mmCIF file of C-alpha atoms in Angstrom:
data_model
loop_
_atom_site.group_PDB
_atom_site.id
_atom_site.type_symbol
_atom_site.label_atom_id
_atom_site.label_comp_id
_atom_site.label_asym_id
_atom_site.label_seq_id
_atom_site.Cartn_x
_atom_site.Cartn_y
_atom_site.Cartn_z
ATOM 1 C CA MET A 1 -0.465 0.099 -0.004
ATOM 2 C CA ASP A 2 1.194 2.689 -1.551
ATOM 3 C CA THR A 3 0.496 4.737 0.782
ATOM 4 C CA SER A 4 3.074 8.159 0.902
ATOM 5 C CA LYS A 5 2.610 8.186 -3.140
ATOM 6 C CA THR A 6 1.565 11.821 -3.819
ATOM 7 C CA PRO A 7 -1.511 11.604 -5.625
ATOM 8 C CA ASP A 8 -1.527 12.899 -8.913
ATOM 9 C CA PRO A 9 -4.226 15.844 -8.562
ATOM 10 C CA HIS A 10 -4.817 14.963 -12.558
ATOM 11 C CA ALA A 11 -5.623 11.975 -12.097
ATOM 12 C CA ARG A 12 -8.593 11.780 -10.421
ATOM 13 C CA PRO A 13 -10.884 8.147 -9.640
ATOM 14 C CA LYS A 14 -13.687 7.681 -11.490
ATOM 15 C CA PRO A 15 -17.021 8.165 -9.690
ATOM 16 C CA HIS A 16 -18.917 4.842 -8.522
ATOM 17 C CA SER A 17 -15.965 2.445 -8.527
ATOM 18 C CA PHE A 18 -15.867 -0.133 -6.217
ATOM 19 C CA TYR A 19 -13.166 -2.370 -5.485
ATOM 20 C CA ALA A 20 -13.983 -5.118 -2.690
ATOM 21 C CA PRO A 21 -12.007 -6.930 -0.628
ATOM 22 C CA LYS A 22 -10.461 -10.079 -2.163
ATOM 23 C CA PRO A 23 -8.028 -11.003 1.170
ATOM 24 C CA ASN A 24 -5.472 -13.210 0.185
ATOM 25 C CA SER A 25 -4.155 -15.638 2.953
ATOM 26 C CA LEU A 26 -0.153 -16.191 1.280
ATOM 27 C CA ILE A 27 -0.148 -12.177 0.142
ATOM 28 C CA ILE A 28 -1.114 -10.636 3.620
ATOM 29 C CA SER A 29 2.007 -13.056 5.416
ATOM 30 C CA LEU A 30 4.437 -11.686 2.703
ATOM 31 C CA VAL A 31 3.625 -8.619 3.601
ATOM 32 C CA GLN A 32 3.936 -9.437 7.293
ATOM 33 C CA ARG A 33 7.015 -10.758 7.081
ATOM 34 C CA THR A 34 8.419 -7.930 4.604
ATOM 35 C CA ILE A 35 6.488 -4.342 6.092
ATOM 36 C CA ARG A 36 8.466 -4.046 8.544
ATOM 37 C CA ARG A 37 11.682 -4.065 5.937
ATOM 38 C CA SER A 38 9.279 -0.860 3.919
ATOM 39 C CA MET A 39 8.916 0.760 7.017
ATOM 40 C CA ARG A 40 12.363 1.267 7.729
ATOM 41 C CA ARG A 41 13.207 2.000 3.194
ATOM 42 C CA LYS A 42 10.527 4.384 2.027
ATOM 43 C CA LEU A 43 9.655 6.191 5.577
ATOM 44 C CA HIS A 44 12.456 5.790 7.702
ATOM 45 C CA VAL A 45 9.887 4.328 10.175
ATOM 46 C CA THR A 46 12.560 1.770 12.506
ATOM 47 C CA ASP A 47 10.618 0.137 15.323
ATOM 48 C CA VAL A 48 6.491 0.358 15.669
ATOM 49 C CA GLU A 49 6.601 0.283 19.922
ATOM 50 C CA ILE A 50 3.227 -1.108 21.589
ATOM 51 C CA SER A 51 3.287 -1.677 25.759
ATOM 52 C CA ASP A 52 2.249 -4.916 26.662
ATOM 53 C CA ASP A 53 -0.697 -4.563 28.523
ATOM 54 C CA ASP A 54 -2.696 -2.703 25.046
ATOM 55 C CA LEU A 55 -1.580 -6.468 23.557
ATOM 56 C CA ALA A 56 -3.324 -7.121 26.376
ATOM 57 C CA LYS A 57 -6.266 -5.062 25.931
ATOM 58 C CA LEU A 58 -6.170 -6.788 21.826
ATOM 59 C CA ARG A 59 -5.577 -9.899 22.511
ATOM 60 C CA ALA A 60 -8.902 -10.056 24.980
ATOM 61 C CA LEU A 61 -11.091 -9.073 22.014
ATOM 62 C CA GLN A 62 -9.894 -11.056 19.581
ATOM 63 C CA GLY A 63 -12.277 -13.485 18.688
ATOM 64 C CA ARG A 64 -15.405 -10.580 19.023
ATOM 65 C CA ARG A 65 -16.472 -7.924 16.399
ATOM 66 C CA CYS A 66 -13.989 -4.958 17.186
ATOM 67 C CA LEU A 67 -13.783 -1.675 14.705
ATOM 68 C CA LEU A 68 -10.328 -0.109 15.165
ATOM 69 C CA THR A 69 -10.497 3.731 15.436
ATOM 70 C CA PRO A 70 -6.879 4.761 14.942
ATOM 71 C CA SER A 71 -5.496 8.213 14.074
ATOM 72 C CA HIS A 72 -4.657 9.268 11.080
ATOM 73 C CA SER A 73 -1.563 11.938 11.104
ATOM 74 C CA GLY A 74 0.839 10.943 8.374
ATOM 75 C CA GLY A 75 -1.189 8.700 5.567
ATOM 76 C CA TRP A 76 1.156 6.286 7.052
ATOM 77 C CA GLU A 77 -0.570 4.125 9.730
ATOM 78 C CA PRO A 78 -1.869 1.192 7.543
ATOM 79 C CA HIS A 79 1.639 0.365 7.301
ATOM 80 C CA VAL A 80 2.065 0.004 11.239
ATOM 81 C CA LEU A 81 -1.359 -0.727 11.415
ATOM 82 C CA MET A 82 -0.041 -3.932 8.774
ATOM 83 C CA CYS A 83 2.643 -4.201 11.506
ATOM 84 C CA LEU A 84 0.059 -4.555 14.898
ATOM 85 C CA SER A 85 -1.936 -7.686 13.293
ATOM 86 C CA ALA A 86 1.791 -9.146 12.240
ATOM 87 C CA MET A 87 2.040 -8.378 16.048
ATOM 88 C CA LEU A 88 -1.631 -10.530 16.887
ATOM 89 C CA GLY A 89 -1.321 -13.377 14.552
ATOM 90 C CA ASP A 90 -3.871 -12.063 11.904
ATOM 91 C CA TYR A 91 -5.043 -9.645 9.497
ATOM 92 C CA PHE A 92 -7.574 -6.780 9.441
ATOM 93 C CA HIS A 93 -9.331 -5.168 6.712
ATOM 94 C CA TYR A 94 -9.329 -2.054 5.788
ATOM 95 C CA VAL A 95 -11.604 1.146 4.216
ATOM 96 C CA ALA A 96 -8.729 2.887 2.578
ATOM 97 C CA ALA A 97 -9.775 6.053 -0.445
ATOM 98 C CA LEU A 98 -10.759 5.588 -3.876
ATOM 99 C CA GLU A 99 -7.379 7.521 -4.867
ATOM 100 C CA VAL A 100 -5.037 5.254 -3.377
ATOM 101 C CA PHE A 101 -6.346 2.706 -5.253
ATOM 102 C CA GLU A 102 -6.477 4.371 -8.989
ATOM 103 C CA GLN A 103 -2.713 5.181 -8.122
ATOM 104 C CA SER A 104 -0.918 2.661 -10.312
ATOM 105 C CA ALA A 105 -2.231 -0.587 -11.041
ATOM 106 C CA VAL A 106 -0.330 -1.858 -8.457
ATOM 107 C CA ASN A 107 -2.163 -0.929 -5.625
ATOM 108 C CA ARG A 108 -5.236 -1.786 -7.168
ATOM 109 C CA TRP A 109 -4.518 -5.030 -7.336
ATOM 110 C CA ILE A 110 -2.416 -5.482 -4.414
ATOM 111 C CA MET A 111 -4.646 -3.361 -1.753
ATOM 112 C CA PRO A 112 -7.983 -6.019 -2.123
ATOM 113 C CA ARG A 113 -5.728 -8.763 -2.147
ATOM 114 C CA LEU A 114 -4.316 -6.980 1.918
ATOM 115 C CA GLY A 115 -8.004 -7.033 2.288
ATOM 116 C CA CYS A 116 -8.559 -3.289 1.779
ATOM 117 C CA TYR A 117 -12.009 -2.211 -0.089
ATOM 118 C CA SER A 118 -12.781 1.641 -1.608
ATOM 119 C CA ILE A 119 -14.927 4.714 -0.483
ATOM 120 C CA LEU A 120 -15.392 7.661 -2.554
ATOM 121 C CA ARG A 121 -14.914 9.870 0.499
ATOM 122 C CA GLY A 122 -17.501 13.141 0.488
ATOM 123 C CA THR A 123 -20.671 10.780 -0.975
ATOM 124 C CA VAL A 124 -22.713 7.991 -0.271
ATOM 125 C CA ASP A 125 -20.615 5.488 -1.243
ATOM 126 C CA ARG A 126 -23.334 2.405 -1.035
ATOM 127 C CA SER A 127 -21.128 -0.502 -2.271
ATOM 128 C CA SER A 128 -18.253 0.497 0.974
ATOM 129 C CA PHE A 129 -21.041 1.662 3.256
ATOM 130 C CA SER A 130 -22.772 -2.098 2.867
ATOM 131 C CA MET A 131 -19.270 -3.635 2.624
ATOM 132 C CA THR A 132 -19.044 -1.871 5.377
ATOM 133 C CA ARG A 133 -21.810 -3.729 7.609
ATOM 134 C CA LYS A 134 -20.651 -6.929 6.201
ATOM 135 C CA ILE A 135 -17.574 -7.587 7.851
ATOM 136 C CA LEU A 136 -18.580 -5.508 10.757
ATOM 137 C CA ALA A 137 -21.674 -8.215 10.948
ATOM 138 C CA ALA A 138 -20.040 -11.006 10.192
ATOM 139 C CA GLY A 139 -17.472 -10.232 12.266
ATOM 140 C CA LYS A 140 -14.394 -12.225 11.324
ATOM 141 C CA ARG A 141 -12.267 -9.300 10.825
ATOM 142 C CA TRP A 142 -11.584 -6.626 12.637
ATOM 143 C CA LEU A 143 -11.882 -3.842 10.543
ATOM 144 C CA VAL A 144 -10.118 -0.480 10.043
ATOM 145 C CA ILE A 145 -11.374 3.428 9.648
ATOM 146 C CA PHE A 146 -9.686 6.352 10.083
ATOM 147 C CA PRO A 147 -13.044 8.136 11.852
ATOM 148 C CA GLU A 148 -10.622 11.834 10.593
ATOM 149 C CA GLY A 149 -11.103 10.243 6.427
ATOM 150 C CA GLU A 150 -7.923 12.237 5.913
ATOM 151 C CA ALA A 151 -4.251 12.316 6.831
ATOM 152 C CA ILE A 152 -3.011 15.693 7.763
ATOM 153 C CA GLY A 153 0.730 15.932 8.882
ATOM 154 C CA GLN A 154 -0.014 17.317 12.132
ATOM 155 C CA ASN A 155 1.265 14.623 14.450
ATOM 156 C CA ALA A 156 0.035 15.830 17.438
ATOM 157 C CA MET A 157 -3.498 17.125 15.731
ATOM 158 C CA LEU A 158 -7.267 15.400 15.320
ATOM 159 C CA VAL A 159 -9.424 16.423 12.576
ATOM 160 C CA PRO A 160 -13.122 16.208 13.908
ATOM 161 C CA PHE A 161 -14.418 12.500 13.612
ATOM 162 C CA GLN A 162 -16.858 11.037 11.064
ATOM 163 C CA GLN A 163 -20.157 10.573 13.026
ATOM 164 C CA GLY A 164 -20.953 8.226 9.506
ATOM 165 C CA VAL A 165 -18.639 5.862 11.101
ATOM 166 C CA PHE A 166 -20.679 5.228 14.160
ATOM 167 C CA GLN A 167 -23.823 5.333 12.323
ATOM 168 C CA LEU A 168 -22.652 2.652 10.324
ATOM 169 C CA ALA A 169 -21.047 0.485 13.406
ATOM 170 C CA PHE A 170 -24.187 0.522 15.499
ATOM 171 C CA LYS A 171 -25.769 -0.469 11.423
ATOM 172 C CA GLY A 172 -23.479 -3.822 11.773
ATOM 173 C CA LEU A 173 -24.623 -3.967 14.872
ATOM 174 C CA ASP A 174 -28.106 -4.435 13.973
ATOM 175 C CA ASP A 175 -27.755 -6.806 11.458
ATOM 176 C CA ALA A 176 -25.468 -8.820 13.312
ATOM 177 C CA ARG A 177 -28.480 -9.105 15.914
ATOM 178 C CA ASN A 178 -30.555 -10.552 12.882
ATOM 179 C CA ASP A 179 -28.932 -13.515 13.514
ATOM 180 C CA ASP A 180 -27.511 -13.294 17.538
ATOM 181 C CA SER A 181 -29.754 -10.795 20.086
ATOM 182 C CA THR A 182 -26.345 -10.793 22.969
ATOM 183 C CA ALA A 183 -23.797 -9.973 19.238
ATOM 184 C CA SER A 184 -21.851 -6.856 20.701
ATOM 185 C CA LEU A 185 -19.583 -4.811 19.112
ATOM 186 C CA TYR A 186 -16.747 -2.900 19.890
ATOM 187 C CA CYS A 187 -14.767 0.586 18.987
ATOM 188 C CA VAL A 188 -11.478 0.786 19.593
ATOM 189 C CA PRO A 189 -9.726 4.153 20.053
ATOM 190 C CA MET A 190 -5.863 3.735 18.777
ATOM 191 C CA ALA A 191 -3.593 6.440 18.479
ATOM 192 C CA ILE A 192 0.190 6.306 16.560
ATOM 193 C CA LYS A 193 2.172 9.030 16.849
ATOM 194 C CA TYR A 194 6.378 9.255 14.992
ATOM 195 C CA VAL A 195 8.364 10.712 17.138
ATOM 196 C CA TYR A 196 12.979 11.329 16.047
ATOM 197 C CA LEU A 197 15.246 8.669 17.625
ATOM 198 C CA ARG A 198 17.772 11.197 17.420
ATOM 199 C CA ASP A 199 19.391 14.943 17.037
ATOM 200 C CA MET A 200 17.444 16.716 13.753
ATOM 201 C CA THR A 201 18.807 19.748 13.346
ATOM 202 C CA GLN A 202 21.201 19.454 10.632
ATOM 203 C CA GLU A 203 17.342 17.875 8.621
ATOM 204 C CA MET A 204 15.957 21.234 9.860
ATOM 205 C CA ASN A 205 18.470 23.362 8.857
ATOM 206 C CA GLU A 206 18.829 21.797 5.412
ATOM 207 C CA SER A 207 15.156 22.011 5.174
ATOM 208 C CA LEU A 208 14.018 25.391 6.068
ATOM 209 C CA ALA A 209 17.317 26.733 3.854
ATOM 210 C CA ARG A 210 15.946 24.433 0.950
ATOM 211 C CA VAL A 211 12.387 26.470 1.215
ATOM 212 C CA GLU A 212 14.114 29.980 1.331
ATOM 213 C CA GLU A 213 16.358 28.954 -1.381
ATOM 214 C CA CYS A 214 13.290 28.981 -3.275
ATOM 215 C CA LEU A 215 11.688 32.001 -2.047
ATOM 216 C CA THR A 216 14.914 33.683 -3.373
ATOM 217 C CA PHE A 217 15.218 34.372 0.824
ATOM 218 C CA ALA A 218 18.962 36.390 1.493
ATOM 219 C CA ASP A 219 21.148 33.914 3.224
ATOM 220 C CA ASN A 220 22.853 37.420 4.831
ATOM 221 C CA ASP A 221 19.553 38.900 7.243
ATOM 222 C CA ARG A 222 18.732 34.927 8.085
ATOM 223 C CA PRO A 223 18.747 34.834 11.794
ATOM 224 C CA ALA A 224 20.173 32.349 13.846
ATOM 225 C CA ASP A 225 17.143 31.004 15.990
ATOM 226 C CA LEU A 226 15.467 27.743 13.628
ATOM 227 C CA HIS A 227 11.992 28.424 14.722
ATOM 228 C CA ALA A 228 12.350 32.664 13.889
ATOM 229 C CA ARG A 229 13.270 30.853 10.785
ATOM 230 C CA LEU A 230 10.513 28.910 10.356
ATOM 231 C CA ARG A 231 7.934 31.956 11.709
ATOM 232 C CA ARG A 232 9.800 34.184 8.599
ATOM 233 C CA VAL A 233 10.176 30.969 5.846
ATOM 234 C CA CYS A 234 5.604 30.527 7.302
ATOM 235 C CA GLU A 235 5.297 34.942 6.801
ATOM 236 C CA ALA A 236 6.107 34.729 3.687
ATOM 237 C CA VAL A 237 3.962 31.681 1.921
ATOM 238 C CA LEU A 238 1.748 33.140 3.714
ATOM 239 C CA ALA A 239 1.284 36.892 2.299
ATOM 240 C CA ALA A 240 2.329 34.852 -0.977
ATOM 241 C CA ASN A 241 -1.404 33.015 -0.507
ATOM 242 C CA GLU A 242 -2.560 36.133 0.213
ATOM 243 C CA THR A 243 -1.633 38.015 -2.471
ATOM 244 C CA ALA A 244 -2.070 35.719 -5.427
ATOM 245 C CA ARG A 245 -5.596 34.813 -3.765
ATOM 246 C CA GLY A 246 -6.423 38.828 -3.580
ATOM 247 C CA VAL A 247 -7.616 38.200 0.169
ATOM 248 C CA LYS A 248 -6.451 41.824 2.212
ATOM 249 C CA PRO A 249 -7.023 41.366 5.619
ATOM 250 C CA PRO A 250 -6.470 44.263 8.082
ATOM 251 C CA ALA A 251 -3.405 45.440 9.913
ATOM 252 C CA ASP A 252 -4.161 44.547 12.885
ATOM 253 C CA SER A 253 -5.062 40.648 11.560
ATOM 254 C CA THR A 254 -3.502 37.910 13.396
ATOM 255 C CA MET A 255 -1.130 35.191 11.632
ATOM 256 C CA ASP A 256 -4.082 32.478 12.652
ATOM 257 C CA GLN A 257 -6.510 34.878 11.106
ATOM 258 C CA ARG A 258 -4.994 35.468 7.868
ATOM 259 C CA ILE A 259 -4.759 31.392 7.600
ATOM 260 C CA GLN A 260 -8.278 30.826 7.974
ATOM 261 C CA ALA A 261 -10.093 33.626 6.137
ATOM 262 C CA ILE A 262 -7.495 32.191 3.291
ATOM 263 C CA LYS A 263 -9.179 29.086 3.826
ATOM 264 C CA GLN A 264 -12.540 30.899 3.875
ATOM 265 C CA ARG A 265 -11.643 32.405 0.836
ATOM 266 C CA THR A 266 -11.245 29.699 -0.936
ATOM 267 C CA ILE A 267 -13.934 27.334 -0.265
ATOM 268 C CA GLU A 268 -16.158 30.238 -0.853
ATOM 269 C CA LYS A 269 -14.662 31.156 -4.176
ATOM 270 C CA LEU A 270 -14.854 27.284 -5.486
ATOM 271 C CA GLU A 271 -18.344 26.883 -3.718
ATOM 272 C CA HIS A 272 -19.283 29.551 -6.134
ATOM 273 C CA GLN A 273 -17.686 28.669 -8.671
ATOM 274 C CA PHE A 274 -19.567 25.517 -9.237
ATOM 275 C CA ASP A 275 -23.186 27.058 -7.160
ATOM 276 C CA ILE A 276 -22.456 24.781 -4.469
ATOM 277 C CA LYS A 277 -24.787 25.272 -1.449
ATOM 278 C CA PRO A 278 -23.081 24.326 1.711
ATOM 279 C CA PRO A 279 -25.416 22.774 4.377
ATOM 280 C CA MET A 280 -25.080 25.182 7.738
ATOM 281 C CA LYS A 281 -21.993 24.508 9.536
ATOM 282 C CA GLN A 282 -20.104 21.814 7.313
ATOM 283 C CA MET A 283 -17.088 21.595 8.510
ATOM 284 C CA PRO A 284 -14.122 22.698 5.709
ATOM 285 C CA LEU A 285 -12.907 18.987 5.417
ATOM 286 C CA ASP A 286 -16.909 18.220 4.350
ATOM 287 C CA ARG A 287 -16.810 21.758 2.169
ATOM 288 C CA ILE A 288 -13.535 20.511 0.114
ATOM 289 C CA ARG A 289 -14.872 17.174 -0.709
ATOM 290 C CA THR A 290 -18.129 18.333 -1.760
ATOM 291 C CA LEU A 291 -16.235 20.620 -4.082
ATOM 292 C CA PHE A 292 -13.205 17.688 -4.798
ATOM 293 C CA ASN A 293 -16.778 14.974 -6.001
ATOM 294 C CA THR A 294 -18.711 17.712 -7.712
ATOM 295 C CA VAL A 295 -15.214 18.447 -10.080
ATOM 296 C CA ASP A 296 -14.850 14.590 -10.340
ATOM 297 C CA ARG A 297 -18.392 14.345 -11.906
ATOM 298 C CA ILE A 298 -17.438 17.025 -14.032
ATOM 299 C CA VAL A 299 -14.543 15.861 -15.769
ATOM 300 C CA GLN A 300 -16.238 12.058 -16.382
ATOM 301 C CA ASP A 301 -20.002 13.346 -17.264
ATOM 302 C CA ASP A 302 -20.094 11.083 -20.409
ATOM 303 C CA PRO A 303 -20.151 13.449 -23.583
ATOM 304 C CA PRO A 304 -22.871 14.486 -24.555
ATOM 305 C CA THR A 305 -24.091 13.358 -28.186
ATOM 306 C CA SER A 306 -23.920 16.672 -30.504
ATOM 307 C CA ALA A 307 -20.365 18.253 -31.486
ATOM 308 C CA TYR A 308 -21.827 21.577 -30.234
ATOM 309 C CA GLU A 309 -22.609 19.873 -26.425
ATOM 310 C CA GLN A 310 -19.963 18.294 -26.390
ATOM 311 C CA GLN A 311 -17.026 21.258 -26.809
ATOM 312 C CA LEU A 312 -18.572 22.770 -23.928
ATOM 313 C CA GLN A 313 -18.488 20.019 -22.392
ATOM 314 C CA THR A 314 -15.330 19.633 -23.150
ATOM 315 C CA GLU A 315 -14.437 23.645 -22.101
ATOM 316 C CA ARG A 316 -17.000 22.870 -18.646
ATOM 317 C CA ALA A 317 -14.589 19.859 -18.018
ATOM 318 C CA ARG A 318 -11.284 21.404 -18.400
ATOM 319 C CA MET A 319 -12.255 24.899 -16.558
ATOM 320 C CA ALA A 320 -13.098 22.044 -13.649
ATOM 321 C CA ARG A 321 -10.022 19.843 -14.238
ATOM 322 C CA ALA A 322 -8.408 23.399 -13.398
ATOM 323 C CA THR A 323 -9.012 23.610 -9.633
ATOM 324 C CA TYR A 324 -7.936 20.097 -8.554
ATOM 325 C CA ASP A 325 -4.371 22.104 -7.569
ATOM 326 C CA GLU A 326 -6.594 24.350 -5.570
ATOM 327 C CA LEU A 327 -8.602 21.228 -4.188
ATOM 328 C CA TRP A 328 -5.330 19.684 -2.726
ATOM 329 C CA ARG A 329 -3.196 22.511 -1.691
ATOM 330 C CA LEU A 330 -6.468 23.441 0.413
ATOM 331 C CA LEU A 331 -7.068 19.625 1.949
ATOM 332 C CA LYS A 332 -2.832 20.071 2.446
ATOM 333 C CA PHE A 333 -3.200 22.923 4.747
ATOM 334 C CA VAL A 334 -7.321 22.306 6.117
ATOM 335 C CA ALA A 335 -5.669 21.925 9.578
ATOM 336 C CA VAL A 336 -2.876 24.031 10.078
ATOM 337 C CA TYR A 337 -3.769 27.087 12.755
ATOM 338 C CA ASP A 338 -0.859 29.542 14.079
ATOM 339 C CA GLY A 339 1.357 27.984 17.356
ATOM 340 C CA TYR A 340 0.857 24.618 16.479
ATOM 341 C CA VAL A 341 4.898 24.530 17.333
ATOM 342 C CA SER A 342 4.878 27.545 19.723
ATOM 343 C CA GLU A 343 2.498 25.926 21.625
ATOM 344 C CA ALA A 344 4.131 22.920 22.882
ATOM 345 C CA LEU A 345 7.664 23.789 21.048
ATOM 346 C CA THR A 346 8.925 19.915 19.961
ATOM 347 C CA VAL A 347 11.218 18.485 17.213
ATOM 348 C CA GLU A 348 8.552 16.370 16.088
ATOM 349 C CA ARG A 349 5.738 19.117 16.051
ATOM 350 C CA PHE A 350 8.811 21.667 13.739
ATOM 351 C CA MET A 351 9.119 18.325 11.426
ATOM 352 C CA ASP A 352 5.603 17.843 10.191
ATOM 353 C CA ILE A 353 5.670 22.220 10.122
ATOM 354 C CA LEU A 354 8.327 21.783 7.622
ATOM 355 C CA GLY A 355 7.542 18.557 5.879
ATOM 356 C CA LEU A 356 4.160 21.085 5.291
ATOM 357 C CA LEU A 357 5.774 23.697 4.061
ATOM 358 C CA GLU A 358 8.471 21.449 1.151
ATOM 359 C CA HIS A 359 5.135 19.454 -0.004
ATOM 360 C CA GLU A 360 3.640 23.448 -1.013
ATOM 361 C CA VAL A 361 6.735 25.220 -1.923
ATOM 362 C CA LEU A 362 9.128 22.188 -3.192
ATOM 363 C CA ASN A 363 6.031 19.673 -3.990
ATOM 364 C CA ASN A 364 7.900 17.349 -2.709
ATOM 365 C CA ARG A 365 6.336 15.516 0.256
ATOM 366 C CA ARG A 366 9.105 14.325 2.612
ATOM 367 C CA THR A 367 10.326 12.010 5.541
ATOM 368 C CA TRP A 368 13.242 12.002 7.364
ATOM 369 C CA GLY A 369 13.638 9.517 10.312
ATOM 370 C CA PRO A 370 15.500 7.267 12.381
ATOM 371 C CA ARG A 371 11.477 7.425 13.425
ATOM 372 C CA LYS A 372 9.867 5.049 15.886
ATOM 373 C CA ALA A 373 5.815 4.326 15.732
ATOM 374 C CA ILE A 374 3.962 4.885 18.448
ATOM 375 C CA ILE A 375 0.632 3.122 19.165
ATOM 376 C CA ARG A 376 -1.636 3.396 22.145
ATOM 377 C CA VAL A 377 -5.478 1.781 23.056
ATOM 378 C CA GLY A 378 -7.879 3.522 25.026
ATOM 379 C CA GLU A 379 -11.058 2.039 26.071
ATOM 380 C CA PRO A 380 -13.373 -0.307 24.089
ATOM 381 C CA VAL A 381 -16.340 0.587 23.985
ATOM 382 C CA ASP A 382 -19.134 -1.868 23.188
ATOM 383 C CA LEU A 383 -21.902 -0.627 21.516
ATOM 384 C CA ALA A 384 -23.993 -3.032 23.002
ATOM 385 C CA ASP A 385 -24.129 -0.997 26.293
ATOM 386 C CA ARG A 386 -25.030 1.627 24.371
ATOM 387 C CA TRP A 387 -28.099 -0.050 22.795
ATOM 388 C CA GLU A 388 -31.491 0.748 24.637
ATOM 389 C CA SER A 389 -30.146 4.796 24.363
ATOM 390 C CA TYR A 390 -29.613 4.021 20.390
ATOM 391 C CA GLU A 391 -32.953 2.696 19.845
ATOM 392 C CA ALA A 392 -34.430 5.445 21.589
ATOM 393 C CA ASP A 393 -32.009 8.038 19.932
ATOM 394 C CA ARG A 394 -30.070 6.828 17.406
ATOM 395 C CA ARG A 395 -28.564 10.557 16.285
ATOM 396 C CA THR A 396 -27.735 12.041 20.523
ATOM 397 C CA THR A 397 -26.611 7.612 21.235
ATOM 398 C CA VAL A 398 -24.330 7.704 17.549
ATOM 399 C CA THR A 399 -23.608 11.364 18.222
ATOM 400 C CA ASN A 400 -22.057 10.970 22.114
ATOM 401 C CA VAL A 401 -20.065 7.799 20.893
ATOM 402 C CA CYS A 402 -18.106 9.932 18.423
ATOM 403 C CA ALA A 403 -16.947 12.405 21.107
ATOM 404 C CA GLU A 404 -16.668 9.519 23.422
ATOM 405 C CA ILE A 405 -13.816 7.493 20.815
ATOM 406 C CA GLU A 406 -12.429 11.435 19.446
ATOM 407 C CA SER A 407 -11.585 12.265 23.108
ATOM 408 C CA GLN A 408 -10.141 9.752 24.177
ATOM 409 C CA VAL A 409 -8.291 9.422 20.742
ATOM 410 C CA ARG A 410 -7.174 13.078 21.443
ATOM 411 C CA GLU A 411 -5.201 12.468 25.012
ATOM 412 C CA LEU A 412 -3.878 9.406 24.116
ATOM 413 C CA LEU A 413 -1.870 12.093 21.317
ATOM 414 C CA ALA A 414 -1.708 14.070 23.728
ATOM 415 C CA GLU A 415 -0.304 12.138 27.048
ATOM 416 C CA ILE A 416 2.264 10.559 23.846
ATOM 417 C CA GLY A 417 2.978 14.128 23.500
ATOM 418 C CA ARG A 418 3.730 14.532 26.853
ATOM 419 C CA GLU A 419 6.089 11.466 27.661
ATOM 420 C CA ARG A 420 7.806 10.902 24.246
ATOM 421 C CA GLU A 421 7.910 14.248 21.840
ATOM 422 C CA THR A 422 11.892 15.329 22.501
ATOM 423 C CA PRO A 423 11.390 19.620 23.276
ATOM 424 C CA MET A 424 13.367 22.031 20.843
ATOM 425 C CA THR A 425 16.741 22.516 22.413
#
């Protein structure tokens, strides 16, 4: 699963495609035996750590219906979970974005055989939803769903969890109870965080120098302090984006207000362009997904019959396709906010922002290491214990379970950060 590869913005998935899981025990076993070597080589992750207590907590659930709900900060978490499945002597099913399957013929062949199936995010993907319910109801293999929906590239952050994940979990349990009225289904909160294993000062200097060179900063006025250099680079990137989008913030605006203004202005401009009226209080990430899917439909639409209509459709598709780069940029920065580094000045947060900056300015998604992936497991929530409240008020119960799982994962991430992240010297 080469999820570290940067997607081609002009190679979006075809709407209504669906890749079903076709798990092959021989291929899964081969990948489980080689995944650590691949992670060391490609992702610079040299070790995966989980405590004996957390492993025991998971082993106690083996043979039961389980939905694993991990954090998804870096995009490499499926590799980490493949390692975990090997530790448990089992394999999992995974829900993965449709565009990951369509990045390459290799992905399209191997991912289903590893137990993955696709979802077209931001839509009612009935084939994917039906498969999720079927796997959860059967309970033969654990299912992994990332409730954030996107890998945001910020190791200490969570995007708000999507309630639809837990709605599907309740529906899967409902299906199971058609055959067994005492059936249970455990939602398992999990946090995955990466920590560096050596001093990263040289990599920080080199990364900042690459971005500064692209921004044509003069060497003679370079601040000595690494954090000051990072702030200067962020300010330059922010100002360039404001100019490109015609955003003129008030003089007293904070950097965070300016960042949020650019996101809001860009989303609103694209929604107006495609005549989209978002629901009240819809999250920016959901609005971006809606935009992606709208553009996909235009680009992938079947051509009309008449030559003139085909000409108009071709022109409309060309204009829509031109917005992909802007949408990918929005997606990369949907969770960025000022203060991510300064509120906890650690090597891990500093490197997160450098990774985003190199991706934005140099169009290169870089990983550094050596790093360790740390897994923490929260307290499983048995949806059977919430069944009466679910039957009485489904929406509220789903909302409460989603909030409970998200809160646990958020605290687990913060706990790892307090204990294991490396303070900047």
